mmCIF file of C-alpha atoms in Angstrom:
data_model
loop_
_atom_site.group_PDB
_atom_site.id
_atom_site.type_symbol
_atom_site.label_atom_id
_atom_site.label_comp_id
_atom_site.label_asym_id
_atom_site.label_seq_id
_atom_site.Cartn_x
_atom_site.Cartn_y
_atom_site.Cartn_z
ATOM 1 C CA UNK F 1 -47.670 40.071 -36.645
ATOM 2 C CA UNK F 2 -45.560 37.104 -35.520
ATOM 3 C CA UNK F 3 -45.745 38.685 -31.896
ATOM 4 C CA UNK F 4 -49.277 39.331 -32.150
ATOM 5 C CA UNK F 5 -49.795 35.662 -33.088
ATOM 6 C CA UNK F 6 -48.576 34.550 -30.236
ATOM 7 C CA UNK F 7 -50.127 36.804 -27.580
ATOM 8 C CA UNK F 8 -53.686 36.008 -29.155
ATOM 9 C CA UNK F 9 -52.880 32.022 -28.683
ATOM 10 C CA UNK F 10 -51.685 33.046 -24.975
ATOM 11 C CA UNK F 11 -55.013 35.228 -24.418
ATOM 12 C CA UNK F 12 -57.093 32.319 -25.453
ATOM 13 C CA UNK F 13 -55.269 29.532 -23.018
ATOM 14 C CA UNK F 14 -55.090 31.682 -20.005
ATOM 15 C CA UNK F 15 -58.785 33.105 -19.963
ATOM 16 C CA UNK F 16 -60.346 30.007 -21.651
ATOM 17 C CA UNK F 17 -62.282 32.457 -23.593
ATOM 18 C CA UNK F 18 -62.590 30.704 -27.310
ATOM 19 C CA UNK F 19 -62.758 33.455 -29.959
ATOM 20 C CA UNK F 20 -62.004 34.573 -33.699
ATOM 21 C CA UNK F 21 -60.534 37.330 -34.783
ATOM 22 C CA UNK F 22 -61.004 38.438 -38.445
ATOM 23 C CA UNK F 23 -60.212 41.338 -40.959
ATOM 24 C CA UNK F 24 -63.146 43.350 -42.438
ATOM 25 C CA UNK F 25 -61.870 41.681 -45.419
ATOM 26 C CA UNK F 26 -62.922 38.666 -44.626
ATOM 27 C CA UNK F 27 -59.098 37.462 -43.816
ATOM 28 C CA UNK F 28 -58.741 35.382 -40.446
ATOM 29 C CA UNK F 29 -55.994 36.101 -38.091
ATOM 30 C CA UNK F 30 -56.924 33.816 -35.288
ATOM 31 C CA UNK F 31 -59.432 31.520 -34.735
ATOM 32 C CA UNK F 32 -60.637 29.166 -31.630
ATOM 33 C CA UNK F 33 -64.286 29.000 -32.492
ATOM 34 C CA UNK F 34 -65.722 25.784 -32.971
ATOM 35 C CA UNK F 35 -66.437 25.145 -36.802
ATOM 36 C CA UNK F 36 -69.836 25.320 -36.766
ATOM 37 C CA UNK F 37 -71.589 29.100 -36.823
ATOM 38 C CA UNK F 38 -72.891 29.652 -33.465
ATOM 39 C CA UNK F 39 -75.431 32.455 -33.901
ATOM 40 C CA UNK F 40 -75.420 33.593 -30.390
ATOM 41 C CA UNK F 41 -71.845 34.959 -31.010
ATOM 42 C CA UNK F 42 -71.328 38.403 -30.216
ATOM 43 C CA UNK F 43 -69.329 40.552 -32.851
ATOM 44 C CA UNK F 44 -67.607 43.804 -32.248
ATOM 45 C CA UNK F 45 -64.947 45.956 -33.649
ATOM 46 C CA UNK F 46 -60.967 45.919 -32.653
ATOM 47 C CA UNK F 47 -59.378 48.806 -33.977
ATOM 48 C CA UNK F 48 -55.075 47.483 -35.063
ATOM 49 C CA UNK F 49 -53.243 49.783 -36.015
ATOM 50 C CA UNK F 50 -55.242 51.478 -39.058
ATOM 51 C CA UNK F 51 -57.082 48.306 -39.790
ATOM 52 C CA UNK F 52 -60.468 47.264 -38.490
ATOM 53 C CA UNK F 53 -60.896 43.854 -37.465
ATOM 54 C CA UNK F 54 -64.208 41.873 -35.921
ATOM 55 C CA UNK F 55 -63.466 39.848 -32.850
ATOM 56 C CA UNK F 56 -66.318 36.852 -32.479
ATOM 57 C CA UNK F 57 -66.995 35.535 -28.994
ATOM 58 C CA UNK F 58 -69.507 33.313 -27.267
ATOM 59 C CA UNK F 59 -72.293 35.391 -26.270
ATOM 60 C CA UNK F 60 -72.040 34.132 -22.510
ATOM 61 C CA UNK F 61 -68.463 36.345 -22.472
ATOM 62 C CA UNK F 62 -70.142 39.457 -23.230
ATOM 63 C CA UNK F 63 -69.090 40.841 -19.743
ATOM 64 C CA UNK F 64 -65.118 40.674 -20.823
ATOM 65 C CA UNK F 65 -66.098 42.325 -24.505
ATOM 66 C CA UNK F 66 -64.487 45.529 -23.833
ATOM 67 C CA UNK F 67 -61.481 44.390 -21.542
ATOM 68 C CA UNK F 68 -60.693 42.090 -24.047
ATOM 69 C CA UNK F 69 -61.064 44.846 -27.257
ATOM 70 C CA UNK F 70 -58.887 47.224 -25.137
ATOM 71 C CA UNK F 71 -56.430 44.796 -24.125
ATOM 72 C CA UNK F 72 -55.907 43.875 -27.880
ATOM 73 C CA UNK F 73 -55.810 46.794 -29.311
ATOM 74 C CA UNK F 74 -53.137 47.679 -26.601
ATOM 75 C CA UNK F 75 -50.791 44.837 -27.129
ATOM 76 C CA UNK F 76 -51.154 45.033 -31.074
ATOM 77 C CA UNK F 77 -50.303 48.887 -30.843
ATOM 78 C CA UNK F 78 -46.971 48.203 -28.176
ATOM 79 C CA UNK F 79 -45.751 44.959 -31.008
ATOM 80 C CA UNK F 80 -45.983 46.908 -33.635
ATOM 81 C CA UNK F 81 -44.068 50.037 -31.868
ATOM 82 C CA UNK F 82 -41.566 47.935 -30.814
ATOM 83 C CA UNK F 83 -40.736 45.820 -34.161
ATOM 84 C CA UNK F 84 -40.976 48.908 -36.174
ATOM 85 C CA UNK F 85 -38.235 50.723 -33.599
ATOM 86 C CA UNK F 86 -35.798 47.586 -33.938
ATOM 87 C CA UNK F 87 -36.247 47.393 -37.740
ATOM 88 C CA UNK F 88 -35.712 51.672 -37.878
ATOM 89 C CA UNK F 89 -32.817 50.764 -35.196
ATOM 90 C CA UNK F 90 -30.967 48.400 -37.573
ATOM 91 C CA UNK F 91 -31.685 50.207 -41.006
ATOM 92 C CA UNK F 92 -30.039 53.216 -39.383
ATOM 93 C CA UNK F 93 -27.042 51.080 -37.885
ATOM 94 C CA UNK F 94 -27.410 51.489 -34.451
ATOM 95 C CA UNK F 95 -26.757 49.663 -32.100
ATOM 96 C CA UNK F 96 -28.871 46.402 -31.188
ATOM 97 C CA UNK F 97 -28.899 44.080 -28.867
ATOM 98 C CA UNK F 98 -29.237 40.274 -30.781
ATOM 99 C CA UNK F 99 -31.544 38.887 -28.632
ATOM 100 C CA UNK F 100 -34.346 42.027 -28.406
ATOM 101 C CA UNK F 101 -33.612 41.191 -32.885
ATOM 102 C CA UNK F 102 -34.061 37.821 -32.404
ATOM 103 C CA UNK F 103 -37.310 38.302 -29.879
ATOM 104 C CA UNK F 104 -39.045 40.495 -32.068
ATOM 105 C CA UNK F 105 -37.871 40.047 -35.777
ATOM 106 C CA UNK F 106 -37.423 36.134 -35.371
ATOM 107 C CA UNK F 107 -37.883 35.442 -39.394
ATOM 108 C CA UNK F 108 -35.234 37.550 -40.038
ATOM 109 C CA UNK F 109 -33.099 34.668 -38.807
ATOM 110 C CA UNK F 110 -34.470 32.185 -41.784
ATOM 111 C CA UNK F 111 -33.186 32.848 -45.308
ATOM 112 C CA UNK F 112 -35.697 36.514 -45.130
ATOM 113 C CA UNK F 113 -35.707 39.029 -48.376
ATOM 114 C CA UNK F 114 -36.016 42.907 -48.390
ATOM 115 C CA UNK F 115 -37.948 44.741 -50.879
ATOM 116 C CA UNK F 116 -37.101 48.971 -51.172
ATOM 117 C CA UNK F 117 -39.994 50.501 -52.787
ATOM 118 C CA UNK F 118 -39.279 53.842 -54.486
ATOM 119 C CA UNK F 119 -42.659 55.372 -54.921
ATOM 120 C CA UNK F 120 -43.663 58.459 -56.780
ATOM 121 C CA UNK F 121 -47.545 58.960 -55.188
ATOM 122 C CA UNK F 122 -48.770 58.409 -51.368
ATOM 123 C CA UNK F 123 -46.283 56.473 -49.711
ATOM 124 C CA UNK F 124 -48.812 56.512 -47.053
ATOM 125 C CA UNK F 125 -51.401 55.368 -48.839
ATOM 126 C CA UNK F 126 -49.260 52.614 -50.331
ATOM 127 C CA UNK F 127 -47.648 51.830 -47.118
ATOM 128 C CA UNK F 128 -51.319 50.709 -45.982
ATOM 129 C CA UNK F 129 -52.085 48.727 -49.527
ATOM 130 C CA UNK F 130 -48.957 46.541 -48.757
ATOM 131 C CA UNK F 131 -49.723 46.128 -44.867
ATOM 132 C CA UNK F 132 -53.244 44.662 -46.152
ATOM 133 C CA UNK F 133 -51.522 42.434 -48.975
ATOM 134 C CA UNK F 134 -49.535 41.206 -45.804
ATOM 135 C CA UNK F 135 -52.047 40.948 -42.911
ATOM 136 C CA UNK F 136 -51.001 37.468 -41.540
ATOM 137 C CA UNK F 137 -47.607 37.277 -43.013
ATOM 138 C CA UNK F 138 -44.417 36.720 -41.395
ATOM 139 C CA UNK F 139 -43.645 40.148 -42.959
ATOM 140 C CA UNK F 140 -42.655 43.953 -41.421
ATOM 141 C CA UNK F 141 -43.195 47.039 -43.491
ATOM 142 C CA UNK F 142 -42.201 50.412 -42.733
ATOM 143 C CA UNK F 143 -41.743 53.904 -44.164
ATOM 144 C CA UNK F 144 -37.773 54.575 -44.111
ATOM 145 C CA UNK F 145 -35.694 57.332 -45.448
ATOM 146 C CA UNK F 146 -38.308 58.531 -47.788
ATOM 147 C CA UNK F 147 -38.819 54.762 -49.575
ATOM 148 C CA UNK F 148 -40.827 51.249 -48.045
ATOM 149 C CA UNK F 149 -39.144 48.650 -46.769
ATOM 150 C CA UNK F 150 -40.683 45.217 -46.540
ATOM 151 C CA UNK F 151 -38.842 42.566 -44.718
ATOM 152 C CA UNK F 152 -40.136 39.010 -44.467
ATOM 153 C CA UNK F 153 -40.097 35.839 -45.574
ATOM 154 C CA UNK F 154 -41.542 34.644 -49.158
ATOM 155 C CA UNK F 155 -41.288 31.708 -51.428
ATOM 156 C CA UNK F 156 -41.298 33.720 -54.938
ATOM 157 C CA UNK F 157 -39.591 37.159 -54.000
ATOM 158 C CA UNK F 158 -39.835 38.257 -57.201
ATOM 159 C CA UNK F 159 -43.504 37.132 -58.119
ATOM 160 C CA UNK F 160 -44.088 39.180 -54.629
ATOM 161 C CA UNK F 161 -42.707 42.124 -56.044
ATOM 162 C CA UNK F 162 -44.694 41.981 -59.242
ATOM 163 C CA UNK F 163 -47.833 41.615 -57.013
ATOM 164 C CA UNK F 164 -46.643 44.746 -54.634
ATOM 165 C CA UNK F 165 -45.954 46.846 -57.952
ATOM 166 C CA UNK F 166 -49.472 45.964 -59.389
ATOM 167 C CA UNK F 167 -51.341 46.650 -56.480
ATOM 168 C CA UNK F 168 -49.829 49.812 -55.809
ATOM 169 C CA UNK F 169 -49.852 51.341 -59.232
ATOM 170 C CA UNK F 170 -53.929 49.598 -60.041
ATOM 171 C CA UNK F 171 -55.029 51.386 -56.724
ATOM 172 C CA UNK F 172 -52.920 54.812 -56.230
ATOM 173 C CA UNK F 173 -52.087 55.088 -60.577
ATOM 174 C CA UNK F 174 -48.791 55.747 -59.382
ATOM 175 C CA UNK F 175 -45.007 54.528 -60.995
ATOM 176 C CA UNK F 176 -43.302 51.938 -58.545
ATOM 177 C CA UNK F 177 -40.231 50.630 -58.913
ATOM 178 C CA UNK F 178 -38.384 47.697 -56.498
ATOM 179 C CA UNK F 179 -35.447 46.435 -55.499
ATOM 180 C CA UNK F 180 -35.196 42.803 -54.355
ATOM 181 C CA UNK F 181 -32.699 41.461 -52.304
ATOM 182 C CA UNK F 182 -32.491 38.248 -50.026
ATOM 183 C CA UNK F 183 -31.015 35.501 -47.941
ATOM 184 C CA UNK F 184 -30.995 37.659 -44.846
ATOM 185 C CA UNK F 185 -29.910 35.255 -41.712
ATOM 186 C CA UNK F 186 -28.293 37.628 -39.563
ATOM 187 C CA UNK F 187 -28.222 41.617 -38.762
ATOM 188 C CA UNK F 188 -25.334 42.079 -40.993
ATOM 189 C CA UNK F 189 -26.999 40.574 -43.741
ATOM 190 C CA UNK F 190 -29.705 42.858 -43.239
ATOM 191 C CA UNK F 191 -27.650 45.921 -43.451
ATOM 192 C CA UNK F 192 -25.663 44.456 -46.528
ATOM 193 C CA UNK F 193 -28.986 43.800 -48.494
ATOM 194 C CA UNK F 194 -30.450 46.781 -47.575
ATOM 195 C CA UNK F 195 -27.611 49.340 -48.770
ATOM 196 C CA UNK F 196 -27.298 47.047 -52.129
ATOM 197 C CA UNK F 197 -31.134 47.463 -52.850
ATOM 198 C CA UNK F 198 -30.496 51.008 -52.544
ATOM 199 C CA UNK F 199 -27.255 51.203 -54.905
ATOM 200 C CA UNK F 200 -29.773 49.449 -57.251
ATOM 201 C CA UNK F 201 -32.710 51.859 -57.194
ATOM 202 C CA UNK F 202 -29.848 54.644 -57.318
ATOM 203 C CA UNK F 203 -28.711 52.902 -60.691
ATOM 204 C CA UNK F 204 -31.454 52.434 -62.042
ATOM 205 C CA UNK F 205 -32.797 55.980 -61.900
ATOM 206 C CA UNK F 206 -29.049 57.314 -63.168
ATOM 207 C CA UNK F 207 -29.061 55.076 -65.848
ATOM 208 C CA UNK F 208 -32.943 55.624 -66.730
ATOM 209 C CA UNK F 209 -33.649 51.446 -66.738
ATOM 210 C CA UNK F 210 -36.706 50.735 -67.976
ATOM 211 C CA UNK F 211 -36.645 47.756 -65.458
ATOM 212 C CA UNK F 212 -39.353 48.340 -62.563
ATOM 213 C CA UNK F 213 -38.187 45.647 -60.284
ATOM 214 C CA UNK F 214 -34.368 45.528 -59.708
ATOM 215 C CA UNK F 215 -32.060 43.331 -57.920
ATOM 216 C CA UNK F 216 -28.054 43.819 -57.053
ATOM 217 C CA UNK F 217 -27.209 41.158 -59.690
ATOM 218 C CA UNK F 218 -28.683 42.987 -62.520
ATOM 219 C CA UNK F 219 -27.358 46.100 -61.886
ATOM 220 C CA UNK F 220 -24.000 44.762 -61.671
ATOM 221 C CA UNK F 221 -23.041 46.105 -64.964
ATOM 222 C CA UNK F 222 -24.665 49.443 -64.298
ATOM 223 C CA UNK F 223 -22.016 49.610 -61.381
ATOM 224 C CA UNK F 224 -19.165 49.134 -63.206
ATOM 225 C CA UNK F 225 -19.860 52.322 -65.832
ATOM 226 C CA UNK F 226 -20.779 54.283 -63.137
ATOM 227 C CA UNK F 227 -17.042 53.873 -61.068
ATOM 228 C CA UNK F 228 -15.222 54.017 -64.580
ATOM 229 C CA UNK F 229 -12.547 56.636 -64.566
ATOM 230 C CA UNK F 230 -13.879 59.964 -65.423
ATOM 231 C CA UNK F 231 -11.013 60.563 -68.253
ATOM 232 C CA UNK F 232 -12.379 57.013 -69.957
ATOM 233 C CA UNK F 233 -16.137 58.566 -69.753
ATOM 234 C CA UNK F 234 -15.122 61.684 -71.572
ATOM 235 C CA UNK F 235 -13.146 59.583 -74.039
ATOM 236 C CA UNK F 236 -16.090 57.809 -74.860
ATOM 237 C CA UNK F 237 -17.894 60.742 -75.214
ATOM 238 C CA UNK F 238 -15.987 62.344 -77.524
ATOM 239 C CA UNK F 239 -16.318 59.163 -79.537
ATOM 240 C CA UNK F 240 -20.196 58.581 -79.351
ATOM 241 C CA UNK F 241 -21.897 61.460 -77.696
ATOM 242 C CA UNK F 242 -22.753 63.195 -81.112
ATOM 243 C CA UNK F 243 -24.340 59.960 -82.868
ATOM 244 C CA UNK F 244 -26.169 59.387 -79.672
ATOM 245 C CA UNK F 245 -27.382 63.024 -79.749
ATOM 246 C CA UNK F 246 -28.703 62.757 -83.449
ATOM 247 C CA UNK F 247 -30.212 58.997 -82.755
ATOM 248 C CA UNK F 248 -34.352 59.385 -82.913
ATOM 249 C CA UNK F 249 -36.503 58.053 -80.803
ATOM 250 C CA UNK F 250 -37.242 54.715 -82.553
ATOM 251 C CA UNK F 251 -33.467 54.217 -82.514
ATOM 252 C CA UNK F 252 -32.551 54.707 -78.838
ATOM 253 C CA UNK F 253 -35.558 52.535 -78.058
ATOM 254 C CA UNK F 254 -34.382 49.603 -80.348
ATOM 255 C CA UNK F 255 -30.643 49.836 -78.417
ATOM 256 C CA UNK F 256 -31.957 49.383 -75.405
ATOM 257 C CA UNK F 257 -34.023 46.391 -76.135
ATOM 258 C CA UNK F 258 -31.506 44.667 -78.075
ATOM 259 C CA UNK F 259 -29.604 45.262 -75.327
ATOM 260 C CA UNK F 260 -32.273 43.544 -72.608
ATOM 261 C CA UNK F 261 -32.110 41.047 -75.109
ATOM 262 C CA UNK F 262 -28.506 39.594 -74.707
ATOM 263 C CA UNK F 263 -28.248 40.746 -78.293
ATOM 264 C CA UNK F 264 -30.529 38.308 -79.396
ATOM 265 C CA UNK F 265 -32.252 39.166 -82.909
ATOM 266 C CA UNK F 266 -35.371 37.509 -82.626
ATOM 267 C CA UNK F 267 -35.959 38.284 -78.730
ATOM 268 C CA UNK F 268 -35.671 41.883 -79.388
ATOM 269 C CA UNK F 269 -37.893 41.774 -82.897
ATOM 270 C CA UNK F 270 -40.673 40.476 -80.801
ATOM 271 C CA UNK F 271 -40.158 42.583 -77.718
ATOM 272 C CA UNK F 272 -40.017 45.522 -80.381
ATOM 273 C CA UNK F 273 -43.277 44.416 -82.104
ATOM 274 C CA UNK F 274 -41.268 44.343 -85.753
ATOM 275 C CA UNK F 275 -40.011 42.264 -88.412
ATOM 276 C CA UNK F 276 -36.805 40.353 -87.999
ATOM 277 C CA UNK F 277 -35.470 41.977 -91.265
ATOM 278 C CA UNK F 278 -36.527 45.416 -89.762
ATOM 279 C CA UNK F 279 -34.184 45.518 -86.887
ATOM 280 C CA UNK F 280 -31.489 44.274 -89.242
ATOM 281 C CA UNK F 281 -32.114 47.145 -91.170
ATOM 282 C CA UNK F 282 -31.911 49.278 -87.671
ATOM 283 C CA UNK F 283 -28.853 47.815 -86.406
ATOM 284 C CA UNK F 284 -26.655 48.111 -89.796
ATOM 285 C CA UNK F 285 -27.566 51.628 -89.722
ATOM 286 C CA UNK F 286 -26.475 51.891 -86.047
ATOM 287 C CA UNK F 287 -23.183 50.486 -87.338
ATOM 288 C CA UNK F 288 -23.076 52.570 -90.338
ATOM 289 C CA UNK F 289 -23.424 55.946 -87.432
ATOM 290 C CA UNK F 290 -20.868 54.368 -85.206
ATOM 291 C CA UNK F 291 -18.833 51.908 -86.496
ATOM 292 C CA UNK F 292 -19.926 49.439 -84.097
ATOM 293 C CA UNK F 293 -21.278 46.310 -84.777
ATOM 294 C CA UNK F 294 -23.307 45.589 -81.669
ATOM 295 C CA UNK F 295 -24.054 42.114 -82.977
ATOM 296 C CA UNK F 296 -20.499 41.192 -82.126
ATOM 297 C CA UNK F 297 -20.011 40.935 -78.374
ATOM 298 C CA UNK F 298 -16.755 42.536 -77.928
ATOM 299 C CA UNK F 299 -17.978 45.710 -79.824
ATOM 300 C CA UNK F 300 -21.035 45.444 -77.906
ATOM 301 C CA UNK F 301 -19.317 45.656 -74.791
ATOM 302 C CA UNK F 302 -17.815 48.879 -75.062
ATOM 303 C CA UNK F 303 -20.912 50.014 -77.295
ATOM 304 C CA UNK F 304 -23.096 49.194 -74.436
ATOM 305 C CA UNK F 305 -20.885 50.877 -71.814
ATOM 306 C CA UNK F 306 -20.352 54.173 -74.022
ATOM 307 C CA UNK F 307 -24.501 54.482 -74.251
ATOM 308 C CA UNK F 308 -24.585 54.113 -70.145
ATOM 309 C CA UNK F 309 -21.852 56.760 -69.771
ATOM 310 C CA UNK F 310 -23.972 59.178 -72.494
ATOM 311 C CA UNK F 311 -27.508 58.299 -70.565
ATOM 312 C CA UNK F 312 -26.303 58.957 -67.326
ATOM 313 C CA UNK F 313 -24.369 62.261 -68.260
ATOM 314 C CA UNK F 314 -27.807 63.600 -69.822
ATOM 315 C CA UNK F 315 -29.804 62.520 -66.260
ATOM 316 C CA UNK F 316 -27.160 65.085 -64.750
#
């Protein structure tokens, strides 16, 4: 869109032709109109890319209405070709040239972030939602390896992501989850982020996280059980897989938030919509079944790590 910025401001000094160009949402992408509504405007249709957009001009231009609507939607269609190749080109490590990266990807030279979106619905259909939530964004997205990847620049990454994941799953009723990842200044950082997102969507679906929007930092932990020697995991099996077998329901559910809780008590009694006395009572009898206290941090630790090692040997 960056690109396309530009080439609108260019078409608008060279021809002298003032003129807005707006979303059918109602969302402006360029404007050189005067303020005021001029009535004798004439309004037509730009088709870009699977968008519709309404281009205003001074009635007295009529003439140029339909070079100027085929030379847009020409130049928007080449941009966004050629941004989406370069993207696809470094994603898949080839080889690219710095300067074609730095022509037409310039924000991913200034502190960017990359969401991977892991949806289970119309990744079409949500590829589109997320293209509208970023119309006049400094902000790619593109369909890659079977997931959406979003590259641009944003203040609140993570308040992003929330608003991506709501969107998505409001319009298309469909489970999202994301993985966040930033500070992109460079094509290697690009390649490092992306590959850690997807270690962290690949985590969180082995280890079943109830999480929705991930980042390498909090899947750190989930790393380290998954690399630990096999002859340690089947150790710890033979120590805990049973009582894990024959926990309930209500039981696993109350690990895992204590466990989102930094073993904080009264955290995890609210998140769990219960007395404080009640998960007491749960946790003393998950001590009594394993020996365990998982209120003390070193038994927590290897508590914790057995219950990753039994959750992601029953995803198998």
């Amino acid at each position: 869109m960056h690109n396309f910025l530009q080439y609108l401001q260019r078409v608008n000094e060279e021809s002298k032709i003032n003129f807005k160009l707006m979303w059918e949402n109602g969302v402006c992408i360029y404007n050189s109109l005067p303020i005021e509504k001029n009535e004798e405007d004439l309004c037509f249709h730009v088709d870009l890319g699977d968008k519709l957009a309404n281009m205003y001009i001074p009635l007295t231009y009529k003439n140029c209405a339909l070079l100027l609507k085929f030379s847009l939607e020409s130049k928007f269609k080449e941009l966004k070709s050629v941004e989406e190749e370069v993207l696809y080109s470094l994603l898949d490590n080839k080889e690219v040239i710095e300067d074609k990266v730095q022509k037409w990807i310039p924000f991913l030279y200034n502190d960017s972030d990359i969401f991977l979106l892991k949806i289970k619905g119309d990744i079409k259909k949500a590829l589109s939602i997320i293209k509208e939530l970023y119309l006049n964004e400094k902000a790619l997205c593109i369909i890659f390896q079977d997931n959406i990847v979003i590259v641009g620049c944003f203040e609140e990454p993570k308040e992003h992501a929330k608003s991506i994941k709501n969107s998505i799953e409001t319009d298309l009723y469909c489970n999202c989850v994301i993985s966040v990842n930033g500070k992109i200044n460079n094509i290697f950082d690009l390649r490092k982020c992306y590959n850690e997102c997807k270690e962290s969507l690949f985590l969180g679906e082995k280890f079943s996280l109830k999480e929705s929007i991930l980042n390498y930092d909090n899947t750190l932990f989930e790393k380290i059980v998954y690399n630990v020697n096999l002859k340690v995991k089947n150790e710890l099996m033979i120590r805990f897989s049973y009582k894990f077998d024959h926990f309930d329901g209500e039981i696993i559910t109350t690990i895992e938030e204590f466990i989102k809780s930094d073993l904080n008590i009264s955290d995890a009694a609210k998140k769990l919509f219960i007395h404080r006395n009640t998960l007491i009572y749960r946790l003393d009898k998950i001590y009594k079944e394993t020996g365990f206290d998982i209120r003390n941090f070193k038994e927590a630790s290897v508590f914790i790590i057995a219950f990753l090692v039994w959750k992601e040997i029953n995803e198998r």
